Short mmCIF file of C-alpha atoms in Angstrom, two decimals:
data_model
loop_
_atom_site.label_atom_id
_atom_site.label_comp_id
_atom_site.label_asym_id
_atom_site.label_seq_id
_atom_site.Cartn_x
_atom_site.Cartn_y
_atom_site.Cartn_z
CA MET A 478 113.62 69.05 67.78
CA THR A 479 111.98 72.19 66.38
CA ALA A 480 108.93 74.29 67.19
CA VAL A 481 106.71 72.05 65.09
CA SER A 482 107.54 69.08 67.32
CA PHE A 483 105.14 70.47 69.90
CA PRO A 484 101.51 70.19 68.81
CA ALA A 485 99.61 73.46 68.31
CA ARG A 486 97.36 72.52 71.23
CA THR A 487 100.35 72.29 73.56
CA ARG A 488 101.68 75.67 72.45
CA ALA A 489 98.21 77.25 72.76
CA ALA A 490 97.86 75.84 76.27
CA MET A 491 101.24 77.29 77.23
CA LEU A 492 100.31 80.68 75.81
CA ALA A 493 97.03 80.68 77.76
CA ARG A 494 98.89 79.73 80.95
CA CYS A 495 101.39 82.56 80.42
CA PHE A 496 98.57 84.98 81.34
CA ALA A 497 98.47 83.42 84.82
CA VAL A 498 102.22 82.99 85.35
CA GLN A 499 102.23 85.36 88.33
CA GLY A 500 99.16 83.73 89.93
CA SER A 501 101.23 82.30 92.75
CA PHE A 502 103.90 85.03 92.96
CA ASN A 503 105.64 84.86 96.33
CA TYR A 504 108.89 86.13 97.86
CA ARG A 505 110.44 82.64 98.21
CA THR A 506 110.32 81.33 94.65
CA LEU A 507 108.96 84.48 92.88
CA ILE A 508 107.27 83.06 89.75
CA GLY A 509 108.90 79.62 90.16
CA ALA A 510 105.61 77.75 90.66
CA GLY A 511 103.98 79.82 87.93
CA PHE A 512 106.77 78.96 85.51
CA ALA A 513 106.30 75.23 86.19
CA PHE A 514 102.54 75.78 85.67
CA VAL A 515 103.24 77.34 82.26
CA MET A 516 105.69 74.54 81.35
CA LEU A 517 103.31 71.70 82.23
CA PRO A 518 101.69 71.19 78.81
CA ALA A 519 105.13 70.97 77.16
CA LEU A 520 106.50 68.72 79.88
CA ARG A 521 103.48 66.42 79.62
CA HIS A 522 104.15 66.19 75.89
CA ALA A 523 107.92 65.70 76.23
CA PHE A 524 107.64 63.13 79.03
CA ARG A 525 104.49 61.31 77.94
CA ASP A 526 104.70 57.67 79.09
CA ARG A 527 107.42 58.69 81.62
CA PRO A 528 105.49 59.92 84.70
CA ALA A 529 108.46 59.77 87.07
CA GLU A 530 110.58 61.98 84.80
CA LEU A 531 107.64 64.33 84.31
CA ASP A 532 107.24 64.72 88.07
CA GLU A 533 110.95 65.29 88.52
CA ALA A 534 110.96 67.99 85.81
CA VAL A 535 107.90 69.73 87.28
CA ARG A 536 109.59 69.83 90.70
CA ARG A 537 112.81 71.21 89.15
CA HIS A 538 110.99 74.07 87.45
CA GLN A 539 109.44 75.24 90.73
CA GLU A 540 112.82 76.56 91.81
CA PRO A 541 113.10 80.38 92.19
CA PHE A 542 112.73 82.15 88.87
CA ASN A 543 111.68 85.58 87.71
CA SER A 544 110.99 87.31 84.44
CA HIS A 545 108.82 90.07 83.11
CA PRO A 546 105.40 88.38 82.91
CA TYR A 547 104.84 89.37 79.28
CA LEU A 548 108.18 87.88 78.19
CA VAL A 549 108.06 84.68 80.22
CA GLY A 550 107.02 82.81 77.07
CA ILE A 551 110.54 83.35 75.68
CA ALA A 552 111.99 81.39 78.58
CA ALA A 553 109.17 78.82 78.62
CA GLY A 554 109.43 78.10 74.89
CA ALA A 555 113.20 77.81 74.94
CA VAL A 556 113.27 75.63 78.08
CA ALA A 557 110.48 73.42 76.68
CA ARG A 558 112.56 72.82 73.57
CA LEU A 559 115.66 72.06 75.64
CA GLU A 560 113.69 69.63 77.82
CA ALA A 561 112.41 67.85 74.72
CA GLU A 562 115.98 67.69 73.37
CA GLY A 563 117.03 65.99 76.60
CA ALA A 564 119.24 68.75 78.02
CA PRO A 565 120.59 67.86 81.49
CA PRO A 566 119.10 69.66 84.53
CA ASN A 567 122.28 71.61 85.34
CA VAL A 568 122.35 73.05 81.80
CA LEU A 569 118.70 74.03 82.12
CA ASP A 570 119.37 75.71 85.48
CA ARG A 571 122.24 77.73 84.06
CA PHE A 572 120.18 78.66 81.02
CA LYS A 573 117.26 79.87 83.14
CA GLY A 574 119.64 81.79 85.39
CA GLY A 575 121.08 83.57 82.38
CA LEU A 576 117.68 84.56 81.02
CA ARG A 577 116.22 85.64 84.34
CA GLY A 578 117.83 89.07 84.62
CA SER A 579 117.71 90.04 80.97
CA LEU A 580 114.01 89.20 80.47
CA GLY A 581 113.16 91.20 83.57
CA SER A 582 115.03 94.36 82.67
CA LEU A 583 114.03 94.18 79.00
CA GLY A 584 110.33 93.84 79.81
CA ASP A 585 110.39 96.49 82.53
CA ALA A 586 111.90 99.05 80.16
CA LEU A 587 109.69 98.11 77.22
CA PHE A 588 106.31 97.65 78.91
CA TRP A 589 106.22 99.18 82.40
CA ALA A 590 108.32 102.26 81.62
CA GLY A 591 107.41 102.63 77.93
CA LEU A 592 104.26 101.21 76.41
CA ARG A 593 102.01 101.33 79.47
CA PRO A 594 102.47 104.99 80.49
CA ALA A 595 102.50 106.06 76.82
CA CYS A 596 99.16 104.33 76.10
CA MET A 597 97.73 105.70 79.33
CA LEU A 598 98.77 109.25 78.42
CA LEU A 599 96.99 108.74 75.09
CA ALA A 600 93.83 107.78 77.01
CA LEU A 601 94.14 110.72 79.43
CA ALA A 602 94.68 113.16 76.54
CA THR A 603 91.62 111.67 74.80
CA PHE A 604 89.59 112.16 77.98
CA ALA A 605 90.92 115.71 78.48
CA LEU A 606 89.79 116.52 74.94
CA GLY A 607 86.23 115.60 75.89
CA ALA A 608 85.89 111.99 74.73
CA PRO A 609 83.40 109.84 76.68
CA ALA A 610 84.82 107.80 79.54
CA TRP A 611 84.40 104.47 77.75
CA ALA A 612 86.16 105.76 74.62
CA ALA A 613 89.08 107.07 76.66
CA ALA A 614 89.39 103.75 78.51
CA LEU A 615 89.40 101.90 75.18
CA ALA A 616 92.05 104.32 73.87
CA PHE A 617 94.30 102.75 76.50
CA LEU A 618 93.11 99.14 76.53
CA LEU A 619 93.02 98.45 72.79
CA PRO A 620 96.50 99.55 71.64
CA TYR A 621 98.13 98.39 74.87
CA ASN A 622 96.67 94.90 74.76
CA ALA A 623 97.08 94.49 71.01
CA ILE A 624 100.82 94.91 71.54
CA HIS A 625 100.93 93.05 74.86
CA VAL A 626 99.14 89.93 73.62
CA ALA A 627 101.18 89.93 70.38
CA ALA A 628 104.37 90.18 72.48
CA ARG A 629 103.36 87.17 74.57
CA ALA A 630 102.65 85.07 71.46
CA TRP A 631 105.82 86.26 69.73
CA GLY A 632 107.92 85.49 72.82
CA LEU A 633 106.71 81.92 73.08
CA HIS A 634 107.28 81.40 69.35
CA LEU A 635 110.79 82.87 69.64
CA GLY A 636 111.63 80.53 72.52
CA PHE A 637 110.45 77.44 70.66
CA ARG A 638 112.25 78.52 67.49
CA TYR A 639 115.65 79.33 68.95
CA GLY A 640 115.86 77.11 72.05
CA ALA A 641 119.32 77.47 73.58
CA GLY A 642 120.14 80.21 71.05
CA VAL A 643 117.22 82.41 72.10
CA ALA A 644 119.61 85.18 73.20
CA SER A 645 120.68 85.67 69.58
CA GLY A 646 117.02 85.73 68.52
CA LEU A 647 116.37 88.41 71.13
CA ARG A 648 119.35 90.45 69.93
CA SER A 649 118.07 90.44 66.35
CA ALA A 650 114.58 91.59 67.44
CA PRO A 651 114.06 95.37 67.38
CA LEU A 652 113.10 95.53 71.06
CA GLY A 653 115.50 98.36 71.89
CA ARG A 654 114.06 100.48 69.07
CA ALA A 655 110.51 99.65 70.21
CA GLY A 656 111.36 100.79 73.75
CA LEU A 657 112.83 104.03 72.44
CA MET A 658 109.75 104.66 70.30
CA ALA A 659 107.44 104.03 73.27
CA ALA A 660 109.47 106.43 75.43
CA ARG A 661 109.46 109.10 72.72
CA SER A 662 105.70 108.73 72.22
CA GLY A 663 105.22 108.98 75.97
CA ALA A 664 107.23 112.20 76.19
CA PHE A 665 105.28 113.63 73.23
CA LEU A 666 101.93 112.76 74.83
CA LEU A 667 103.08 114.18 78.15
CA GLY A 668 103.83 117.42 76.30
CA VAL A 669 100.31 117.32 74.85
CA LEU A 670 98.59 116.60 78.15
CA ILE A 671 100.12 119.30 80.38
CA PRO A 672 98.68 122.27 78.39
CA LEU A 673 95.35 120.41 78.24
CA VAL A 674 95.36 120.12 82.06
CA ALA A 675 96.08 123.84 82.37
CA ALA A 676 93.28 124.64 79.90
CA GLY A 677 90.95 122.19 81.65
CA ALA A 678 91.60 123.91 84.96
CA LEU A 679 90.62 127.22 83.34
CA SER A 680 87.43 125.87 81.79
CA GLY A 681 86.54 124.21 85.09
CA GLY A 682 85.92 127.62 86.67
CA VAL A 683 89.39 127.99 88.13
CA PRO A 684 90.77 131.57 87.91
CA LEU A 685 93.21 132.68 85.23
CA LEU A 686 95.99 132.69 87.82
CA ALA A 687 95.73 128.89 87.98
CA ALA A 688 97.14 128.33 84.49
CA PRO A 689 100.63 129.68 85.25
CA LEU A 690 100.55 127.85 88.61
CA VAL A 691 99.78 124.61 86.81
CA LEU A 692 102.64 125.19 84.37
CA VAL A 693 105.09 126.05 87.18
CA ALA A 694 104.04 122.87 88.99
CA ALA A 695 104.61 120.84 85.83
CA VAL A 696 108.10 122.32 85.41
CA LEU A 697 108.82 121.56 89.07
CA GLY A 698 107.75 117.97 88.42
CA LEU A 699 110.01 117.79 85.38
CA VAL A 700 112.96 118.94 87.47
CA VAL A 701 112.29 116.87 90.60
CA GLY A 702 111.11 113.65 88.92
CA PRO A 703 108.77 110.95 90.28
CA VAL A 704 109.69 111.72 93.90
CA VAL A 705 107.44 114.77 93.58
CA ARG A 706 104.54 112.35 94.15
CA GLY A 707 105.19 112.14 97.91
CA PRO A 708 105.15 115.88 98.74
CA VAL A 709 102.22 116.50 96.40
CA THR A 710 100.17 113.73 98.06
CA ILE A 711 100.97 115.16 101.48
CA GLY A 712 100.01 118.61 100.16
CA LEU A 713 96.58 117.35 99.12
CA ALA A 714 96.05 115.70 102.50
CA LEU A 715 97.07 118.93 104.27
CA LEU A 716 94.65 120.90 102.10
CA LEU A 717 91.86 118.58 103.21
CA VAL A 718 92.86 118.98 106.86
CA ALA A 719 93.04 122.77 106.42
CA GLY A 720 89.54 122.80 104.95
CA LEU A 721 88.22 120.84 107.92
CA LEU A 722 90.06 123.09 110.38
CA VAL A 723 88.56 126.20 108.80
CA TRP A 724 85.12 124.59 109.16
CA ALA A 725 85.80 123.64 112.78
CA LEU A 726 87.01 127.14 113.71
CA SER A 727 84.25 129.00 111.88
CA MET B 532 75.55 101.09 96.99
CA ASN B 533 75.66 97.59 95.56
CA TRP B 534 78.36 95.95 97.68
CA ALA B 535 78.34 92.75 95.62
CA VAL B 536 79.18 94.77 92.50
CA VAL B 537 82.02 96.53 94.33
CA ALA B 538 83.37 93.17 95.55
CA VAL B 539 83.25 91.57 92.08
CA VAL B 540 84.78 94.58 90.30
CA GLY B 541 87.39 95.00 93.05
CA GLY B 542 88.28 91.31 93.04
CA THR B 543 88.63 91.27 89.26
CA VAL B 544 90.70 94.45 89.23
CA GLY B 545 92.97 93.19 92.02
CA LEU B 546 93.45 89.89 90.24
CA ASP B 547 94.40 91.67 87.03
CA ALA B 548 97.17 93.67 88.67
CA THR B 549 99.46 90.68 89.18
CA SER B 550 97.80 87.28 89.06
CA PHE B 551 95.65 87.09 85.93
CA PRO B 552 95.48 88.26 83.11
CA GLN B 553 97.33 91.60 83.42
CA VAL B 554 95.38 93.35 80.66
CA MET B 555 95.58 96.47 82.84
CA ILE B 556 91.96 96.95 83.80
CA SER B 557 93.75 97.40 87.14
CA ARG B 558 95.02 100.85 86.11
CA PRO B 559 93.24 103.46 88.27
CA PHE B 560 91.72 105.21 85.24
CA VAL B 561 90.20 102.00 83.84
CA ALA B 562 89.27 100.56 87.25
CA ALA B 563 87.51 103.77 88.31
CA THR B 564 85.70 104.07 84.96
CA LEU B 565 84.60 100.44 85.24
CA THR B 566 83.38 100.96 88.82
CA GLY B 567 81.58 104.15 87.82
CA TRP B 568 79.91 102.29 84.97
CA ALA B 569 78.89 99.44 87.28
CA LEU B 570 77.46 101.91 89.80
CA GLY B 571 75.74 104.11 87.21
CA ASP B 572 78.11 107.09 86.68
CA PRO B 573 81.12 106.25 84.47
CA ALA B 574 81.98 109.92 83.79
CA SER B 575 82.51 110.75 87.46
CA GLY B 576 84.44 107.52 87.94
CA ALA B 577 86.65 108.38 84.97
CA MET B 578 87.29 111.89 86.31
CA LEU B 579 88.47 110.58 89.68
CA GLY B 580 90.33 107.74 87.97
CA ALA B 581 92.18 110.16 85.67
CA LEU B 582 93.39 112.20 88.66
CA HIS B 583 94.39 109.05 90.55
CA GLU B 584 96.13 107.69 87.46
CA VAL B 585 98.30 110.79 87.11
CA PHE B 586 99.81 110.03 90.53
CA ASN B 587 100.53 106.43 89.51
CA LEU B 588 102.01 106.85 86.04
CA ALA B 589 105.56 106.81 87.36
CA VAL B 590 105.04 103.91 89.81
CA LEU B 591 106.74 100.93 88.18
CA PRO B 592 106.33 97.34 89.43
CA VAL B 593 109.95 96.50 88.71
CA GLY B 594 111.14 93.00 89.70
CA ALA B 595 109.80 91.91 93.09
CA SER B 596 109.45 95.50 94.35
CA ARG B 597 106.65 96.50 96.71
CA TYR B 598 104.32 99.18 95.46
CA PRO B 599 100.87 100.60 96.16
CA GLU B 600 97.91 98.68 94.77
CA ALA B 601 96.17 101.51 92.94
CA GLY B 602 93.45 99.47 91.18
CA THR B 603 91.52 98.28 94.23
CA ALA B 604 91.98 101.72 95.83
CA ALA B 605 90.45 103.30 92.71
CA VAL B 606 87.46 100.94 92.97
CA ALA B 607 86.96 101.80 96.65
CA ALA B 608 87.41 105.55 96.13
CA THR B 609 84.99 105.63 93.19
CA ALA B 610 82.37 103.78 95.21
CA GLY B 611 82.84 106.39 97.96
CA LEU B 612 82.65 109.26 95.46
CA LEU B 613 79.33 108.03 94.07
CA ALA B 614 77.84 107.61 97.54
CA ALA B 615 77.18 111.37 97.66
CA PRO B 616 76.53 114.13 95.12
CA VAL B 617 79.80 114.70 93.23
CA SER B 618 81.54 118.02 94.03
CA TRP B 619 85.11 119.32 94.27
CA ALA B 620 85.00 118.53 98.00
CA THR B 621 84.01 114.89 97.45
CA VAL B 622 86.70 114.61 94.75
CA LEU B 623 89.32 115.96 97.18
CA VAL B 624 88.24 113.57 99.95
CA THR B 625 88.16 110.50 97.68
CA LEU B 626 91.41 111.36 95.88
CA ALA B 627 93.22 111.78 99.21
CA PHE B 628 91.60 108.54 100.37
CA ALA B 629 92.68 106.68 97.21
CA LEU B 630 96.29 107.81 97.62
CA GLY B 631 96.29 106.52 101.20
CA TRP B 632 94.27 103.34 100.70
CA GLU B 633 96.49 102.17 97.84
CA ARG B 634 99.32 101.82 100.37
CA ILE B 635 97.18 99.70 102.69
CA ALA B 636 96.05 97.62 99.70
CA GLY B 637 99.72 97.26 98.68
CA ALA B 638 100.53 96.00 102.19
CA THR B 639 97.86 93.30 101.83
CA VAL B 640 99.56 92.20 98.60
CA VAL B 641 102.85 91.79 100.48
CA GLY B 642 101.07 89.87 103.26
CA PHE B 643 99.31 87.69 100.73
CA ARG B 644 102.54 86.83 98.93
CA ARG B 645 104.13 85.80 102.22
CA GLY B 646 100.99 83.94 103.26
CA ILE B 647 100.86 81.70 100.20
CA GLU B 648 104.50 80.56 100.50
CA PRO B 649 103.62 77.43 102.54
CA LEU B 650 100.85 76.67 100.04
CA LEU B 651 103.44 76.26 97.29
CA ALA B 652 105.51 73.54 98.95
CA THR B 653 104.89 70.18 100.59
CA ALA B 654 104.82 69.88 104.37
CA ALA B 655 108.53 69.01 104.18
CA GLY B 656 109.25 72.19 102.20
CA GLU B 657 109.79 70.30 98.94
CA PRO B 658 108.42 71.40 95.53
CA LEU B 659 104.89 70.21 94.80
CA PRO B 660 104.10 67.11 92.71
CA THR B 661 102.38 67.71 89.36
CA PRO B 662 98.63 67.55 90.13
CA ARG B 663 98.98 69.49 93.37
CA LEU B 664 100.95 72.26 91.65
CA GLU B 665 98.05 73.03 89.32
CA ARG B 666 95.50 72.97 92.14
CA ARG B 667 97.60 75.17 94.43
CA HIS B 668 98.36 77.64 91.66
CA GLY B 669 94.62 77.93 90.95
CA LEU B 670 93.90 78.24 94.66
CA ALA B 671 96.41 81.10 94.96
CA ILE B 672 94.59 82.93 92.15
CA LEU B 673 91.23 82.40 93.86
CA LEU B 674 92.62 83.65 97.19
CA ASP B 675 94.04 86.75 95.51
CA PHE B 676 90.59 87.47 94.07
CA LEU B 677 89.05 87.16 97.54
CA ARG B 678 91.77 89.39 99.05
CA ALA B 679 91.19 92.09 96.45
CA ALA B 680 87.41 91.85 96.83
CA ALA B 681 87.73 92.25 100.61
CA VAL B 682 90.17 95.18 100.29
CA SER B 683 87.90 96.95 97.78
CA THR B 684 84.74 96.41 99.78
CA ALA B 685 86.30 97.49 103.08
CA GLY B 686 87.80 100.51 101.33
CA ALA B 687 84.48 101.40 99.72
CA GLY B 688 82.82 101.29 103.14
CA LEU B 689 85.48 103.52 104.68
CA ALA B 690 85.45 105.92 101.71
CA THR B 691 81.65 106.21 101.97
CA VAL B 692 81.89 107.03 105.68
CA LEU B 693 84.61 109.62 105.03
CA VAL B 694 82.74 111.28 102.17
CA THR B 695 79.53 111.41 104.17
CA ALA B 696 81.26 112.74 107.28
CA LEU B 697 83.81 115.12 105.77
CA ALA B 698 82.84 116.39 102.32
CA SER B 699 80.17 118.80 103.54
CA ARG B 700 82.57 120.10 106.20
CA VAL B 701 85.46 121.05 103.92
CA ALA B 702 85.29 124.84 104.16
CA LEU B 703 87.16 125.57 100.94
CA THR B 704 85.72 127.05 97.76
CA PRO B 705 85.55 124.89 94.62
CA THR B 706 88.05 127.34 93.06
CA VAL B 707 90.67 126.65 95.74
CA ILE B 708 90.18 122.88 95.62
CA GLY B 709 90.10 122.80 91.81
CA THR B 710 93.28 124.87 91.54
CA ALA B 711 95.08 122.75 94.14
CA ILE B 712 94.13 119.49 92.43
CA ALA B 713 95.15 120.84 88.99
CA VAL B 714 98.50 122.02 90.38
CA ALA B 715 99.11 118.69 92.13
CA ALA B 716 98.18 116.74 89.00
CA ALA B 717 100.48 118.88 86.84
CA ALA B 718 103.42 118.33 89.22
CA ALA B 719 102.81 114.57 89.20
CA LEU B 720 102.56 114.59 85.40
CA GLY B 721 105.83 116.51 85.11
CA GLY B 722 107.45 113.94 87.38
CA THR B 723 106.52 111.22 84.89
CA MET B 724 109.01 112.60 82.34
CA ARG B 725 111.85 110.79 84.14
CA VAL B 726 110.19 107.45 83.28
CA PHE B 727 110.66 108.18 79.58
CA GLY B 728 114.33 109.04 79.93
CA GLY B 729 114.15 112.56 81.34
CA TRP B 730 114.29 116.06 79.94
CA THR B 731 117.73 115.78 78.36
CA ASP B 732 116.81 112.73 76.25
CA GLN B 733 113.20 113.51 75.39
CA ARG B 734 112.82 117.28 75.43
CA ARG B 735 112.27 117.52 71.69
CA ALA B 736 109.33 115.08 71.68
CA PHE B 737 107.90 116.78 74.77
CA LEU B 738 108.15 120.29 73.31
CA ILE B 739 106.62 119.22 69.98
CA GLY B 740 103.69 117.73 71.87
CA ALA B 741 103.28 120.84 74.02
CA ALA B 742 103.47 123.13 70.98
CA LEU B 743 100.84 121.11 69.10
CA ALA B 744 98.52 121.11 72.12
CA CYS B 745 98.92 124.89 72.53
CA LEU B 746 98.23 125.40 68.82
CA PHE B 747 95.12 123.21 69.09
CA LEU B 748 93.88 125.16 72.10
CA VAL B 749 94.43 128.53 70.38
CA LEU B 750 92.68 127.40 67.18
CA ARG B 751 89.77 125.91 69.13
#
């Protein structure tokens, strides 16, 4: 059984369903039901004329499972091929268990911690440079989704192509290099944006003293890391309260 | 304010965050720009969304972690911002509101995920048969849309009340508020560096970017 054994319509239906894989995300089975939902077109094809086996397979695939949503096609394609090859349920369970952790961490590093913030920094820098709102939004949406949608399609294709050997297919793909490139681009764009924020504060009528303050705050953020978000949020809330107190006392 | 528009945009944005299709219109910057466009002022929406986004760049939805739902909060805050003439005071009120409301919205996501658990099993707790699985999965998506629409609309109502009641009473000059927001945004931006591997790994790329931006600003 190879990728071509599944009709194009079946593969297209699976790809479309991948976009809704987290539609029933819950803390009991995570994306278990969503994974079975994605698998259904392939299972219907593999078990056509065998409704009892189809129902049994659909129930099996509702067991707890998790993956990065953009890479779930890798698991779905590979498992679909194994199902069509007649792999026993315990083999399928072990296979899914093995993929679960790696697809999650790979996708988190590549998309959530790499591509997404990097593309968003590109949009924010575009906006800070004076581009219209719609153009800045598109500066995020277009590159991000071009890569995201391509990754979904590629993942499903990879799964169908390699089946049980999908781990070797993943190893030969330059995903690590792509993650590194996204992180490097993000750091570069962060470097671009911070001076633009300082300059924007100046042009927004804020006194000259604000620019060094902005830069000191940025350095503080660099040192402290994402936990700076909490104190800064509280600081903004306290500023609002202080403003109201001044009004109340005046 | 057009509440139906807020509900539809909020529902769509909330759905995009997790359920379908995750094309990231749920990012605060995009969600706020979209809401601003739908309510007639995309530039103001984008401005608030950009500030809100900066605070959310380093929030990562890793695994089954629980995190704030920034998209619906951005929709609600933008609707509140546009309910009054835009000023530094209204931006401060709505930004503070967005950073609080996203936690409440995130709590509704957790509640929703717990709430749909019985929906995804038979009465005996067994996995669903084939036709029911598809229906229930679709129903879960519809319910998530309704949850997000309700959260956005309720938030927009509260944000409007807060802006109307508080913005004119914030006795701070635009200079003070503008400086404070710029400083807060810069600190949050700096904090994002850790997401890309931190200073030690990425300082060269960061410094090249900063040098180019400074050069651009000097030449401009």
